[in-house]
Amino acid sequence: DSGVTQTPKHLITATGQRVTLRCSPRSGDLSVYWYQQSLDQGLQFLIQYYNGEERAKGNILERFSAQQFPDLHSELNLSSLELGDSALYFCASFHPNYGYTFGSGTRLTVV
Amino acid sequence: GEDVEQSLFLSVREGDSSVINCTYTDSSSTYLYWYKQEPGAGLQLLTYIFSNMDMKQDQRLTVLLNKKDKHLSLRIADTQTGDSAIYFCAESRGWGGATNKLIFGTGTLLAVQP
């Protein structure tokens, strides 16, 4: 157990739907990063939050959004889902002593 | 720009050494990392190296950094079947904090033959 918790582990949904992925960082970690891992794109950085504020944006589609709550957990919202959004979604948190720690991911399948 | 490249596949025999290579383009890279991903699992940090170092050893793992050529390698000594996984090279401009993110390579699938 890395200390970073992602739920759900698996998600199957239909095209056009909306889903929410959840990430709880390691206790005390203020930064949360979201990544998408797909066969054709590899591991792509999506977005980063630090202590509730958005700090960096990567290759995140406009249909996707995220937020970090006061208790530091984060949610990634994916809407108008397409087949190509099927991927593993990882979150990571950062601690100065331990570096970046990844969760075990949410596998999203869009059918 | 930020780009990290790796070869896609490496096959070795159990007990041999494995060397996985990575090249990167960002001259501002300060930290370079190796992550391991086993099937169905998340990303496990194996080791990292600061850009002012050229070598780091940690048990069976040796990391070599050639900053001039922007080349990073991971050597696994006495490779075991449990080392079979995808290995990702990654870089960041800084150590966490508010704006530093990891940029990953394409990953190298290491297959260890018994």
PDB file of C-alpha atoms in Angstrom, chain B residues 3-111:
ATOM      1  CA  ASP B   3      10.717  14.589 -24.374  1.00  0.00           C
ATOM      2  CA  VAL B   4      11.881  11.308 -22.853  1.00  0.00           C
ATOM      3  CA  GLU B   5      12.659   8.299 -25.041  1.00  0.00           C
ATOM      4  CA  GLN B   6      13.228   4.652 -24.209  1.00  0.00           C
ATOM      5  CA  SER B   7      13.580   1.444 -26.167  1.00  0.00           C
ATOM      6  CA  LEU B   8      10.380  -0.576 -26.049  1.00  0.00           C
ATOM      7  CA  PHE B   9      11.555  -4.056 -25.162  1.00  0.00           C
ATOM      8  CA  LEU B  10      14.446  -5.908 -23.522  1.00  0.00           C
ATOM      9  CA  SER B  11      14.763  -9.640 -22.993  1.00  0.00           C
ATOM     10  CA  VAL B  12      17.388 -11.157 -20.689  1.00  0.00           C
ATOM     11  CA  ARG B  13      18.071 -14.485 -19.047  1.00  0.00           C
ATOM     12  CA  GLU B  14      17.719 -14.933 -15.312  1.00  0.00           C
ATOM     13  CA  GLY B  15      20.991 -14.164 -13.543  1.00  0.00           C
ATOM     14  CA  ASP B  16      22.259 -11.846 -16.294  1.00  0.00           C
ATOM     15  CA  SER B  17      22.511  -8.065 -15.971  1.00  0.00           C
ATOM     16  CA  SER B  18      19.872  -5.874 -17.602  1.00  0.00           C
ATOM     17  CA  VAL B  19      20.584  -2.393 -18.887  1.00  0.00           C
ATOM     18  CA  ILE B  20      17.665  -0.127 -19.719  1.00  0.00           C
ATOM     19  CA  ASN B  21      18.457   3.118 -21.494  1.00  0.00           C
ATOM     20  CA  CYS B  22      16.719   6.481 -21.630  1.00  0.00           C
ATOM     21  CA  THR B  23      17.400   9.787 -23.355  1.00  0.00           C
ATOM     22  CA  TYR B  24      15.825  13.114 -22.526  1.00  0.00           C
ATOM     23  CA  THR B  25      15.814  16.507 -24.157  1.00  0.00           C
ATOM     24  CA  ASP B  26      15.076  19.005 -21.390  1.00  0.00           C
ATOM     25  CA  SER B  27      18.354  20.592 -20.319  1.00  0.00           C
ATOM     26  CA  SER B  28      16.536  21.954 -17.249  1.00  0.00           C
ATOM     27  CA  SER B  29      15.925  18.457 -15.912  1.00  0.00           C
ATOM     28  CA  THR B  30      17.173  18.370 -12.365  1.00  0.00           C
ATOM     29  CA  TYR B  31      15.957  14.991 -11.133  1.00  0.00           C
ATOM     30  CA  LEU B  32      15.775  11.773 -13.094  1.00  0.00           C
ATOM     31  CA  TYR B  33      13.829   8.764 -11.929  1.00  0.00           C
ATOM     32  CA  TRP B  34      13.239   5.109 -12.609  1.00  0.00           C
ATOM     33  CA  TYR B  35       9.794   3.671 -11.921  1.00  0.00           C
ATOM     34  CA  LYS B  36       8.653   0.053 -12.153  1.00  0.00           C
ATOM     35  CA  GLN B  37       5.152  -1.006 -13.164  1.00  0.00           C
ATOM     36  CA  GLU B  38       4.101  -4.614 -12.694  1.00  0.00           C
ATOM     37  CA  PRO B  39       1.007  -5.950 -14.474  1.00  0.00           C
ATOM     38  CA  GLY B  40      -2.171  -4.432 -13.060  1.00  0.00           C
ATOM     39  CA  ALA B  41      -0.239  -2.365 -10.537  1.00  0.00           C
ATOM     40  CA  GLY B  42       0.693   1.246 -10.006  1.00  0.00           C
ATOM     41  CA  LEU B  43       4.057   2.910 -10.436  1.00  0.00           C
ATOM     42  CA  GLN B  44       6.709   2.058  -7.889  1.00  0.00           C
ATOM     43  CA  LEU B  45       9.667   4.399  -7.481  1.00  0.00           C
ATOM     44  CA  LEU B  46      12.878   2.388  -7.758  1.00  0.00           C
ATOM     45  CA  THR B  47      15.461   5.121  -7.512  1.00  0.00           C
ATOM     46  CA  TYR B  48      16.240   8.654  -8.574  1.00  0.00           C
ATOM     47  CA  ILE B  49      19.361  10.682  -9.254  1.00  0.00           C
ATOM     48  CA  PHE B  50      20.078  14.374  -8.943  1.00  0.00           C
ATOM     49  CA  SER B  51      21.574  15.953 -12.031  1.00  0.00           C
ATOM     50  CA  ASN B  52      24.868  16.855 -10.353  1.00  0.00           C
ATOM     51  CA  MET B  53      25.608  13.154  -9.817  1.00  0.00           C
ATOM     52  CA  ASP B  54      26.793  10.744 -12.480  1.00  0.00           C
ATOM     53  CA  MET B  55      26.197   7.477 -10.666  1.00  0.00           C
ATOM     54  CA  LYS B  56      24.020   6.087  -7.928  1.00  0.00           C
ATOM     55  CA  GLN B  57      24.014   2.532  -6.622  1.00  0.00           C
ATOM     56  CA  ASP B  58      21.287   0.940  -4.551  1.00  0.00           C
ATOM     57  CA  GLN B  59      21.665  -2.812  -3.946  1.00  0.00           C
ATOM     58  CA  ARG B  60      21.197  -4.491  -7.357  1.00  0.00           C
ATOM     59  CA  LEU B  61      20.400  -1.210  -9.103  1.00  0.00           C
ATOM     60  CA  THR B  62      22.963   1.124 -10.640  1.00  0.00           C
ATOM     61  CA  VAL B  63      21.943   4.368 -12.291  1.00  0.00           C
ATOM     62  CA  LEU B  64      24.337   6.125 -14.653  1.00  0.00           C
ATOM     63  CA  LEU B  65      23.756   9.680 -15.836  1.00  0.00           C
ATOM     64  CA  ASN B  66      25.572  11.320 -18.726  1.00  0.00           C
ATOM     65  CA  LYS B  67      24.331  14.872 -18.490  1.00  0.00           C
ATOM     66  CA  LYS B  68      26.263  16.044 -21.553  1.00  0.00           C
ATOM     67  CA  ASP B  69      24.538  13.470 -23.771  1.00  0.00           C
ATOM     68  CA  LYS B  70      21.287  13.603 -21.743  1.00  0.00           C
ATOM     69  CA  HIS B  71      21.446   9.837 -21.322  1.00  0.00           C
ATOM     70  CA  LEU B  72      20.296   7.840 -18.320  1.00  0.00           C
ATOM     71  CA  SER B  73      20.621   4.120 -17.769  1.00  0.00           C
ATOM     72  CA  LEU B  74      19.425   1.611 -15.201  1.00  0.00           C
ATOM     73  CA  ARG B  75      21.465  -1.531 -14.646  1.00  0.00           C
ATOM     74  CA  ILE B  76      19.869  -4.396 -12.756  1.00  0.00           C
ATOM     75  CA  ALA B  77      22.420  -6.939 -11.572  1.00  0.00           C
ATOM     76  CA  ASP B  78      21.538 -10.635 -11.253  1.00  0.00           C
ATOM     77  CA  THR B  79      18.149 -10.112 -12.905  1.00  0.00           C
ATOM     78  CA  GLN B  80      15.358 -12.269 -11.481  1.00  0.00           C
ATOM     79  CA  THR B  81      12.003 -13.332 -12.943  1.00  0.00           C
ATOM     80  CA  GLY B  82      10.361 -10.999 -10.419  1.00  0.00           C
ATOM     81  CA  ASP B  83      12.063  -8.098 -12.184  1.00  0.00           C
ATOM     82  CA  SER B  84       9.850  -8.660 -15.238  1.00  0.00           C
ATOM     83  CA  ALA B  85       7.852  -5.435 -15.570  1.00  0.00           C
ATOM     84  CA  ILE B  86       7.671  -2.172 -17.474  1.00  0.00           C
ATOM     85  CA  TYR B  87      10.347   0.315 -16.465  1.00  0.00           C
ATOM     86  CA  PHE B  88       9.724   4.021 -16.904  1.00  0.00           C
ATOM     87  CA  CYS B  89      12.320   6.725 -16.984  1.00  0.00           C
ATOM     88  CA  ALA B  90      11.050  10.147 -15.847  1.00  0.00           C
ATOM     89  CA  GLU B  91      12.414  13.617 -15.300  1.00  0.00           C
ATOM     90  CA  SER B  92      11.384  16.722 -13.424  1.00  0.00           C
ATOM     91  CA  ARG B  93      12.771  20.215 -13.243  1.00  0.00           C
ATOM     92  CA  GLY B  94      12.603  20.312  -9.493  1.00  0.00           C
ATOM     93  CA  TRP B  95      11.819  18.301  -6.399  1.00  0.00           C
ATOM     94  CA  GLY B  96       8.035  18.412  -6.075  1.00  0.00           C
ATOM     95  CA  GLY B  97       6.650  21.625  -4.773  1.00  0.00           C
ATOM     96  CA  ALA B  98       4.054  23.740  -6.428  1.00  0.00           C
ATOM     97  CA  THR B  99       4.877  23.401 -10.093  1.00  0.00           C
ATOM     98  CA  ASN B 100       7.179  20.481 -10.787  1.00  0.00           C
ATOM     99  CA  LYS B 101       5.664  17.541 -12.605  1.00  0.00           C
ATOM    100  CA  LEU B 102       7.093  14.247 -13.791  1.00  0.00           C
ATOM    101  CA  ILE B 103       7.539  13.726 -17.513  1.00  0.00           C
ATOM    102  CA  PHE B 104       7.650  10.045 -18.366  1.00  0.00           C
ATOM    103  CA  GLY B 105       9.293   8.069 -21.105  1.00  0.00           C
ATOM    104  CA  THR B 106       7.501   5.492 -23.191  1.00  0.00           C
ATOM    105  CA  GLY B 107       8.450   2.621 -20.910  1.00  0.00           C
ATOM    106  CA  THR B 108      10.627  -0.453 -21.526  1.00  0.00           C
ATOM    107  CA  LEU B 109       9.140  -3.898 -21.123  1.00  0.00           C
ATOM    108  CA  LEU B 110      11.720  -6.138 -19.452  1.00  0.00           C
ATOM    109  CA  ALA B 111      11.130  -9.847 -19.970  1.00  0.00           C
TER     110      ALA B 111
END
